[in-house]
mmCIF file of C-alpha atoms in Angstrom:
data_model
loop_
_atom_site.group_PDB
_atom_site.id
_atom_site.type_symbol
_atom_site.label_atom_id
_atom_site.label_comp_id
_atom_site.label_asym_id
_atom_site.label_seq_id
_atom_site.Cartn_x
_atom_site.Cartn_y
_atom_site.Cartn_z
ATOM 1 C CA UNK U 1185 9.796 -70.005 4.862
ATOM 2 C CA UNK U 1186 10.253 -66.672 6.814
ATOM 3 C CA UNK U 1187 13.388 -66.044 7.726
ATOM 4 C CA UNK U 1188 13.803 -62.474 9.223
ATOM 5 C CA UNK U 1189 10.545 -59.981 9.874
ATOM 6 C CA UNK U 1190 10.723 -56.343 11.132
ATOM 7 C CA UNK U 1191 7.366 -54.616 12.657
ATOM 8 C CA UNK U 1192 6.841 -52.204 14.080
ATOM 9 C CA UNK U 1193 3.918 -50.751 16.308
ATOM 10 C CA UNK U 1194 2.708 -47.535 16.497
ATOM 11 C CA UNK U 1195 0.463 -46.712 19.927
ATOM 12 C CA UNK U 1196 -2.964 -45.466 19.611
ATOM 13 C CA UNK U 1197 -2.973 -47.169 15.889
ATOM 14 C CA UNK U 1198 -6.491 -47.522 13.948
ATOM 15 C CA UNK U 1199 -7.500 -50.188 11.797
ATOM 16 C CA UNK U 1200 -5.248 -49.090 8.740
ATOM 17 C CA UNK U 1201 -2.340 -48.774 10.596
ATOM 18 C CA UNK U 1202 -2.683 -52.299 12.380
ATOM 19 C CA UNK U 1203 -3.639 -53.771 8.671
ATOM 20 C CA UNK U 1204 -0.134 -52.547 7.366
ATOM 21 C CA UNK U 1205 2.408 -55.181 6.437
ATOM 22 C CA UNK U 1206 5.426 -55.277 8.381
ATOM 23 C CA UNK U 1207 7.981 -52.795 7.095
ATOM 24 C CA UNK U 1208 10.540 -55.737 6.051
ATOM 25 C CA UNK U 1209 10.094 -59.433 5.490
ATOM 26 C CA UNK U 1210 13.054 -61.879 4.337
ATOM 27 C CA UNK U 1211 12.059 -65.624 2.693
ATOM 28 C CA UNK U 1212 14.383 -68.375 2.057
ATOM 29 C CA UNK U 1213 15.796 -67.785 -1.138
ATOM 30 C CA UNK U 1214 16.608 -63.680 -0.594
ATOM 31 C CA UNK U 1215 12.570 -62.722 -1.503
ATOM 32 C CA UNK U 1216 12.284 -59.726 0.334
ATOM 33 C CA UNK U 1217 8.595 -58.252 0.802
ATOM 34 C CA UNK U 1218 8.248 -54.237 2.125
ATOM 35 C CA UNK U 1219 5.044 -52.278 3.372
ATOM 36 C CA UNK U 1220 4.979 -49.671 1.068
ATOM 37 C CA UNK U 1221 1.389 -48.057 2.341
ATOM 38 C CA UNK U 1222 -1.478 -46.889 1.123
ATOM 39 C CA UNK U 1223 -3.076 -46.637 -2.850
ATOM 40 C CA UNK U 1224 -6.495 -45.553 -1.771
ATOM 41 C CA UNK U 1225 -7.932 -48.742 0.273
ATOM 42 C CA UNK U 1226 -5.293 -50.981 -0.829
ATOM 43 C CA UNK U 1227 -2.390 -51.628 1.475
ATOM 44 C CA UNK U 1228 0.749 -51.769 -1.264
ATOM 45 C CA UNK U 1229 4.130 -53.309 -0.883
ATOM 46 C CA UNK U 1230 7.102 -53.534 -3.202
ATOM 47 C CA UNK U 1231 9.188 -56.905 -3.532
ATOM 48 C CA UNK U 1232 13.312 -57.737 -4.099
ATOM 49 C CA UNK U 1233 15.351 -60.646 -4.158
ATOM 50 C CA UNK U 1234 18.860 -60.294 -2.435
ATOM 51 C CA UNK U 1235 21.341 -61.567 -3.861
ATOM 52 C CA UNK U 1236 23.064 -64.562 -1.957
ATOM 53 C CA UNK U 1237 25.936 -62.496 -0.460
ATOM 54 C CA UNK U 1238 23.531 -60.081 0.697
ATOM 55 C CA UNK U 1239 21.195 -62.612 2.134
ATOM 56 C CA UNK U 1240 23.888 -64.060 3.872
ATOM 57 C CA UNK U 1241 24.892 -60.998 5.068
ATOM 58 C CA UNK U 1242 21.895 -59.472 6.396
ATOM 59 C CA UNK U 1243 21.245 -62.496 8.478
ATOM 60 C CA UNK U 1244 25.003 -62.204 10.224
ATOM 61 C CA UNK U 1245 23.919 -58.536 10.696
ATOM 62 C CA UNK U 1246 20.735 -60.051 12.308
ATOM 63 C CA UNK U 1247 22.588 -61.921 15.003
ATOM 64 C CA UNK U 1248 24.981 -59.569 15.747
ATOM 65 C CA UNK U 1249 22.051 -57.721 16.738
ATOM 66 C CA UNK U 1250 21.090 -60.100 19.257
ATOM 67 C CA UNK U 1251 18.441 -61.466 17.584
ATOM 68 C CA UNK U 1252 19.031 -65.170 17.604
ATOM 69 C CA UNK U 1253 17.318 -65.322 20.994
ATOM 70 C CA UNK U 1254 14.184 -64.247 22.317
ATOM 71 C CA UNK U 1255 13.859 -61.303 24.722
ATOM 72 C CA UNK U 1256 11.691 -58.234 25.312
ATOM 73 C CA UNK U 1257 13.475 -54.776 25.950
ATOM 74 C CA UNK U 1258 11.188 -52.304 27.595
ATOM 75 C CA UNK U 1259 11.499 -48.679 27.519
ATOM 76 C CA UNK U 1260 14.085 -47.023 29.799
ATOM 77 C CA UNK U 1261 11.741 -44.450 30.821
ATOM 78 C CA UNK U 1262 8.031 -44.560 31.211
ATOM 79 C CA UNK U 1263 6.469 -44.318 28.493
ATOM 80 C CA UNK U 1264 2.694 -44.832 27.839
ATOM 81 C CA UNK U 1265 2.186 -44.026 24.270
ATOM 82 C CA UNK U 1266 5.371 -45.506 22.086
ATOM 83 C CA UNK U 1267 5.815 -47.932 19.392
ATOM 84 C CA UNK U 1268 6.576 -51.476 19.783
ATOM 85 C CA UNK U 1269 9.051 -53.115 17.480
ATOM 86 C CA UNK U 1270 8.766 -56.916 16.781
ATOM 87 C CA UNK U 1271 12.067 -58.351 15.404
ATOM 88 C CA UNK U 1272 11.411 -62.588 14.296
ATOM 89 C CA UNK U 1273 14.111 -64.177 13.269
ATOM 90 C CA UNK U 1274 14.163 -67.984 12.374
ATOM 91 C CA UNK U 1275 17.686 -69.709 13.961
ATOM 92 C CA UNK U 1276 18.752 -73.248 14.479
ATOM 93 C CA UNK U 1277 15.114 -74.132 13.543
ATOM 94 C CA UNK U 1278 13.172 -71.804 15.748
ATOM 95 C CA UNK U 1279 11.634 -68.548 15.907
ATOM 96 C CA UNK U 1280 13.067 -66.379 18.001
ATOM 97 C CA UNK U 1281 10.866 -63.001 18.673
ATOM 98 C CA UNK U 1282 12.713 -59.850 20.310
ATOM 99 C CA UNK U 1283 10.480 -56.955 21.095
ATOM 100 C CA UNK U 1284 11.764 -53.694 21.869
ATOM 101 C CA UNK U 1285 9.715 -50.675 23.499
ATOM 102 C CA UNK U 1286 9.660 -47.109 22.073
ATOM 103 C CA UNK U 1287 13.470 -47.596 20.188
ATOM 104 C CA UNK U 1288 14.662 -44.608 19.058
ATOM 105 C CA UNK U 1289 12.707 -41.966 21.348
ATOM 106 C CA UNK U 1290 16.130 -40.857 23.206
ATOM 107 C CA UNK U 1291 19.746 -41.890 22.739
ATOM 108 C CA UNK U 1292 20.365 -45.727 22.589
ATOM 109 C CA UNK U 1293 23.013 -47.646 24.271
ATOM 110 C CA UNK U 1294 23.381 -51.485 24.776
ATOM 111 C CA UNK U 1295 21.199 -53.804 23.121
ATOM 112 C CA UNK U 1296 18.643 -51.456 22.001
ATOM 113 C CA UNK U 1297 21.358 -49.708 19.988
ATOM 114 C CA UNK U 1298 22.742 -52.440 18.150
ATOM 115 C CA UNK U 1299 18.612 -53.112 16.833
ATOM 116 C CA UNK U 1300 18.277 -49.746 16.354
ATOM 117 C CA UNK U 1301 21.636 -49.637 13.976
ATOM 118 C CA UNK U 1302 20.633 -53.330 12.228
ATOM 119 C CA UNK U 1303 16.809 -51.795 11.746
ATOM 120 C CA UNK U 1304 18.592 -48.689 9.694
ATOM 121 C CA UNK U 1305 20.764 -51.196 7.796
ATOM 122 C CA UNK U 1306 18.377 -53.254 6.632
ATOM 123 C CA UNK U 1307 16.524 -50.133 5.012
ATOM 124 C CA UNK U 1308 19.248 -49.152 3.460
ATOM 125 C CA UNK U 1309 20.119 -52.711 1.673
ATOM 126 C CA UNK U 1310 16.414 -53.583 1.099
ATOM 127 C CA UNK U 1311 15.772 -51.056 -1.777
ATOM 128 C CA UNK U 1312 14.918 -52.240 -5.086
ATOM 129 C CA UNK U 1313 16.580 -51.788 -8.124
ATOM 130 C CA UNK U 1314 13.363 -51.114 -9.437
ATOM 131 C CA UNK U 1315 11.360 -48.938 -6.748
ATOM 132 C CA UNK U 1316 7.835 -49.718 -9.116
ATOM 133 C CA UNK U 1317 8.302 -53.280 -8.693
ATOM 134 C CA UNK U 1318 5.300 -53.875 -6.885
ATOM 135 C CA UNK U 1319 4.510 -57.455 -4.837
ATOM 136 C CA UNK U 1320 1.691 -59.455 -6.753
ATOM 137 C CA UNK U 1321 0.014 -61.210 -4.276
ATOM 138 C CA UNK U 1322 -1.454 -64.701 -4.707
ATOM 139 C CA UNK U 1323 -4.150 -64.367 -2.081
ATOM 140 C CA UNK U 1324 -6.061 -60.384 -0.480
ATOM 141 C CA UNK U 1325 -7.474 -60.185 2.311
ATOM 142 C CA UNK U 1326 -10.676 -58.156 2.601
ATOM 143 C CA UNK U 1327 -11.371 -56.642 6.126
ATOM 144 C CA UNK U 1328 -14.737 -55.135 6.740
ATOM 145 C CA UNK U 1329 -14.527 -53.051 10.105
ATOM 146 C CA UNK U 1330 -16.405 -49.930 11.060
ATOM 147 C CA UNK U 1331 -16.428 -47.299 14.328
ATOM 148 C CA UNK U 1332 -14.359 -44.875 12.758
ATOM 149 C CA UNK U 1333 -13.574 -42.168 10.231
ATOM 150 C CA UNK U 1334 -10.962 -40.381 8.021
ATOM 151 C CA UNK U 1335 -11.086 -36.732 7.260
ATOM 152 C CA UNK U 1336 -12.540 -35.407 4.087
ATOM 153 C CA UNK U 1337 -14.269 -38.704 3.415
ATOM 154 C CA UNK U 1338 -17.558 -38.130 4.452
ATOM 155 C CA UNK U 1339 -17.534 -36.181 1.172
ATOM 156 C CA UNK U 1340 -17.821 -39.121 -0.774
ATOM 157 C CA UNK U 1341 -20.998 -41.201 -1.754
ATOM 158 C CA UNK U 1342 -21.461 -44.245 0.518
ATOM 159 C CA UNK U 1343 -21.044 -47.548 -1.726
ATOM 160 C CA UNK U 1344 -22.656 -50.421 -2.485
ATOM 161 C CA UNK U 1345 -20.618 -53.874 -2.048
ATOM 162 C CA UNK U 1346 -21.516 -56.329 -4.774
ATOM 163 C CA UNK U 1347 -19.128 -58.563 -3.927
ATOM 164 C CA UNK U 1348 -20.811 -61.119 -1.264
ATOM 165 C CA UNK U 1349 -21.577 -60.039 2.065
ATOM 166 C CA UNK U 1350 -18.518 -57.846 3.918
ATOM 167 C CA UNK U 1351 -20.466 -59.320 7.105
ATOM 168 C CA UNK U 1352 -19.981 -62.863 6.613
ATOM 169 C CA UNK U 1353 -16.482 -62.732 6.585
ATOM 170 C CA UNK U 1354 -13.876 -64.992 9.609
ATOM 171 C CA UNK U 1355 -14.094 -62.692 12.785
ATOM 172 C CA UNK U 1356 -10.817 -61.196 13.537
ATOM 173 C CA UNK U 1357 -9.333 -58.573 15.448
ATOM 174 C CA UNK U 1358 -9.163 -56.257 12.464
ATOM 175 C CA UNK U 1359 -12.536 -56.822 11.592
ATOM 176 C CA UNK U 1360 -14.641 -59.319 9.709
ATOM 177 C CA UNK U 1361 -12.248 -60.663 6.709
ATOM 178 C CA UNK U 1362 -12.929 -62.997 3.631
ATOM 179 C CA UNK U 1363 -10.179 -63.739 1.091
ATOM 180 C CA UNK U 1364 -9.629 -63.247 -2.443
ATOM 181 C CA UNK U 1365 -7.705 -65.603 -4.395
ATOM 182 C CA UNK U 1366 -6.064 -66.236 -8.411
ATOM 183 C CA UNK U 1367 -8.193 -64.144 -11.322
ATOM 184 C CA UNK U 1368 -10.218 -62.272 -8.530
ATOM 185 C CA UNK U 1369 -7.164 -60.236 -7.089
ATOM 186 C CA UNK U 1370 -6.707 -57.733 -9.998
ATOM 187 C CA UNK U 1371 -10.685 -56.972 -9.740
ATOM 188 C CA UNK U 1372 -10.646 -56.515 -5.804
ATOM 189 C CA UNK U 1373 -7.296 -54.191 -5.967
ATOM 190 C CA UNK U 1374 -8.647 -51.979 -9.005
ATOM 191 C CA UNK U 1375 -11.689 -51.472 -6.100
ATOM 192 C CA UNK U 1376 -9.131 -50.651 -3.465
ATOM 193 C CA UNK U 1377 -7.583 -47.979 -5.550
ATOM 194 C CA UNK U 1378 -10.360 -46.822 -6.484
ATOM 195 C CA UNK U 1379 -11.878 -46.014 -2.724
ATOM 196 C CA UNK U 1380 -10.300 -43.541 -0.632
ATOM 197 C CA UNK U 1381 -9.152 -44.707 2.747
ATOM 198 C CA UNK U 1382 -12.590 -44.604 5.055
ATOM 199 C CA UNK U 1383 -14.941 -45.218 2.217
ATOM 200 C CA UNK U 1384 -17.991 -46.413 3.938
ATOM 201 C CA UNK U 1385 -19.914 -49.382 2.261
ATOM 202 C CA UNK U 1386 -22.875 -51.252 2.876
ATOM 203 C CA UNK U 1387 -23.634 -55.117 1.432
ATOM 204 C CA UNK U 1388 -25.561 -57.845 2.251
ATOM 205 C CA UNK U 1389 -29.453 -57.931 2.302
ATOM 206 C CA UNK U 1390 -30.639 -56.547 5.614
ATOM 207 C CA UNK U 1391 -27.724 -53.534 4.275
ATOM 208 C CA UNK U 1392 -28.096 -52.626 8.639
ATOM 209 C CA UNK U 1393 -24.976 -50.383 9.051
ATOM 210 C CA UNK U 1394 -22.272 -49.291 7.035
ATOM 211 C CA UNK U 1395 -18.800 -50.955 7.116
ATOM 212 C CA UNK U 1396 -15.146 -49.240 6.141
ATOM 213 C CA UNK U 1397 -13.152 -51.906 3.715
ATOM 214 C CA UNK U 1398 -9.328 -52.217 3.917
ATOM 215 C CA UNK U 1399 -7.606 -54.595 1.094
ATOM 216 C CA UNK U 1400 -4.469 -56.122 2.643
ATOM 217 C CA UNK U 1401 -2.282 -58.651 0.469
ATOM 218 C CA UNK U 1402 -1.420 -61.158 2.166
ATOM 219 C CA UNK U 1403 2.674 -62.861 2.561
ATOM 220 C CA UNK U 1404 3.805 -65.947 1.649
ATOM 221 C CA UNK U 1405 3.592 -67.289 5.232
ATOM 222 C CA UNK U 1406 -0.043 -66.146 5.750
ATOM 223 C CA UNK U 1407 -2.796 -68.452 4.097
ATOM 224 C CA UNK U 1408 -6.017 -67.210 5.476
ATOM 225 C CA UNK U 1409 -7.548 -64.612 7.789
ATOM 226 C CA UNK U 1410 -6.923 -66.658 11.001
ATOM 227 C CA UNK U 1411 -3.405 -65.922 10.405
ATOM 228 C CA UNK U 1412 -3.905 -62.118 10.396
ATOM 229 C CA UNK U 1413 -4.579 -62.547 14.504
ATOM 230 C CA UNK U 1414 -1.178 -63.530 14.856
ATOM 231 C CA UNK U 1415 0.528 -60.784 13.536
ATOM 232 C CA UNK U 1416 -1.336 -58.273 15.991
ATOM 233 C CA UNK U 1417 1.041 -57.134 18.866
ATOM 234 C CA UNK U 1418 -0.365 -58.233 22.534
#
């Protein structure tokens, strides 16, 4: 079960940044999962257990924060094009969601500051012993979206799919997605590293239009595509 979750949302983001993972996410038990970003096409994130004392702690930290209720803190000025930071954390049986607006652009005071201090300490306490000790998913997502480009990458060949139709995928607002479970994870990952970000491929049998593929693991808490939607900010 989630238990705390840390996101934040850059303005004026394109499809790989909103298909990150959020930069910290704590399960019962201490599993700790952690956006680590980008091996080609393949969205990468490292995993930890805490240990209970450490657990425990981080989640005092968390409502000393002001966490345990839910609350949106806009910016103090008037700003058009900042981040967004969604804070979850799960209390008394319910989720509580705080969002906060551009923290960190200016000197923080007041609630803003005491996130801004718990965001740091959790970054510092969430680093693995072993910083190559990657998160094997159990289930990828595979998002198909197109309308837009990455530097450099028109260099490279357009590719074939092979793998189904990228067009026939669960409608979402990161593009079309289908899902890749057990034995067929290695094989789709090994394809994400091997792509650079932007790639453009075409599949299917009418092949009308070429599609950019992002490979996203998915978290414990997320069991298909729909549940992508619910992540997005908005």
């Amino acid at each position: 079960m989630l238990v705390l979750q840390l996101h934040l949302w850059r303005s004026m983001s394109g499809p790989p940044e909103l298909a990150e993972l959020p930069e910290f996410s704590l399960y019962g038990g201490g599993r700790v999962i952690v956006g680590n970003g980008w091996d080609g096409s393949l969205h990468q994130a490292r995993e930890l257990t805490l240990s209970p004392d450490r657990y425990r702690q981080i989640y005092r930290l968390a409502h000393a924060a002001g966490l345990g209720r839910s609350r949106h803190l806009p910016d103090r000025g008037e700003t058009t094009d900042g981040t967004l930071l969604v804070a979850e954390l799960r209390s008394a049986g319910h989720l509580h969601t705080t969002t906060v607006v551009s923290l960190g652009r200016g000197f923080e005071i007041g609630a803003r500051r005491r996130i801004a201090e718990f965001r740091r300490t959790v970054q510092q306490l969430a680093v693995p012993a072993d910083p190559s000790a990657g998160y094997q998913p159990d289930r990828v997502a595979v998002l198909a979206t197109g309308g837009w480009f990455v530097g450099g990458v028109s260099r490279v060949p357009e590719q074939r799919w092979a793998d189904g139709d990228l067009r026939a995928g669960v409608r979402t607002d990161l593009g079309e997605c289908t899902t890749r479970s057990g034995a067929a994870v290695p094989a789709i990952e090994a394809i994400g590293r091997g792509t650079p970000l932007g790639t453009q491929w075409r599949s299917g049998e009418k092949q009308s239009g070429s599609v950019v593929v992002l490979i996203r693991p998915l978290l414990p808490d997320e069991d298909d595509c729909a549940d992508l939607n619910r992540r997005q900010p908005g």
